[in-house]
Amino acid sequence: MAIEVVATKNGPYLLTGDLSQLDLRDGDGNLYDVAEKRRIFLCRCGASATKPFCDGEHSRIGFQAADALVKP
């Protein structure tokens, strides 16, 4: 199953699918173990205390994302 990434409305990126196929690494190249997860939420607002994962801070700071895909 492919991994799907969805930018949620004014919230995090939602990743679903076979996450055992995902190599999610930090800036030093260390691998996050997400193989057993069915879905994960990645921070998009920059305010999470658990980066790269979302902790819900976007709703407390009033994060506003682009409403739709910007066409080239």
PDB file of N, CA and C in Angstrom, residues 13 25 31 35-36 38 44 59 65:
ATOM      1  N   TYR A  13       0.550  17.505   8.625  1.00  0.00           N
ATOM      2  CA  TYR A  13       0.525  16.535   7.539  1.00  0.00           C
ATOM      3  C   TYR A  13       0.103  15.198   8.138  1.00  0.00           C
ATOM      4  N   ARG A  25      13.753  10.513   8.967  1.00  0.00           N
ATOM      5  CA  ARG A  25      15.008  10.752   9.677  1.00  0.00           C
ATOM      6  C   ARG A  25      15.090  12.185  10.180  1.00  0.00           C
ATOM      7  N   LEU A  31      17.047   7.500  12.400  1.00  0.00           N
ATOM      8  CA  LEU A  31      15.764   7.019  11.906  1.00  0.00           C
ATOM      9  C   LEU A  31      14.724   6.982  13.021  1.00  0.00           C
ATOM     10  N   ALA A  35       7.444   2.125  11.972  1.00  0.00           N
ATOM     11  CA  ALA A  35       7.025   0.935  11.223  1.00  0.00           C
ATOM     12  C   ALA A  35       5.742   0.315  11.747  1.00  0.00           C
ATOM     13  N   GLU A  36       5.488   0.384  13.033  1.00  0.00           N
ATOM     14  CA  GLU A  36       4.295  -0.229  13.623  1.00  0.00           C
ATOM     15  C   GLU A  36       3.094   0.709  13.647  1.00  0.00           C
ATOM     16  N   ARG A  38       0.035   3.071  12.170  1.00  0.00           N
ATOM     17  CA  ARG A  38      -0.908   3.039  11.045  1.00  0.00           C
ATOM     18  C   ARG A  38      -1.038   4.419  10.418  1.00  0.00           C
ATOM     19  N   ARG A  44       3.457  21.001  10.826  1.00  0.00           N
ATOM     20  CA  ARG A  44       3.596  21.887   9.678  1.00  0.00           C
ATOM     21  C   ARG A  44       3.645  23.344  10.123  1.00  0.00           C
ATOM     22  N   SER A  59      -3.397  24.517  16.785  1.00  0.00           N
ATOM     23  CA  SER A  59      -4.713  25.052  17.128  1.00  0.00           C
ATOM     24  C   SER A  59      -4.610  26.127  18.203  1.00  0.00           C
ATOM     25  N   ALA A  65      -2.984  27.841   7.214  1.00  0.00           N
ATOM     26  CA  ALA A  65      -2.265  27.295   6.060  1.00  0.00           C
ATOM     27  C   ALA A  65      -2.934  27.758   4.773  1.00  0.00           C
TER      28      ALA A  65
END
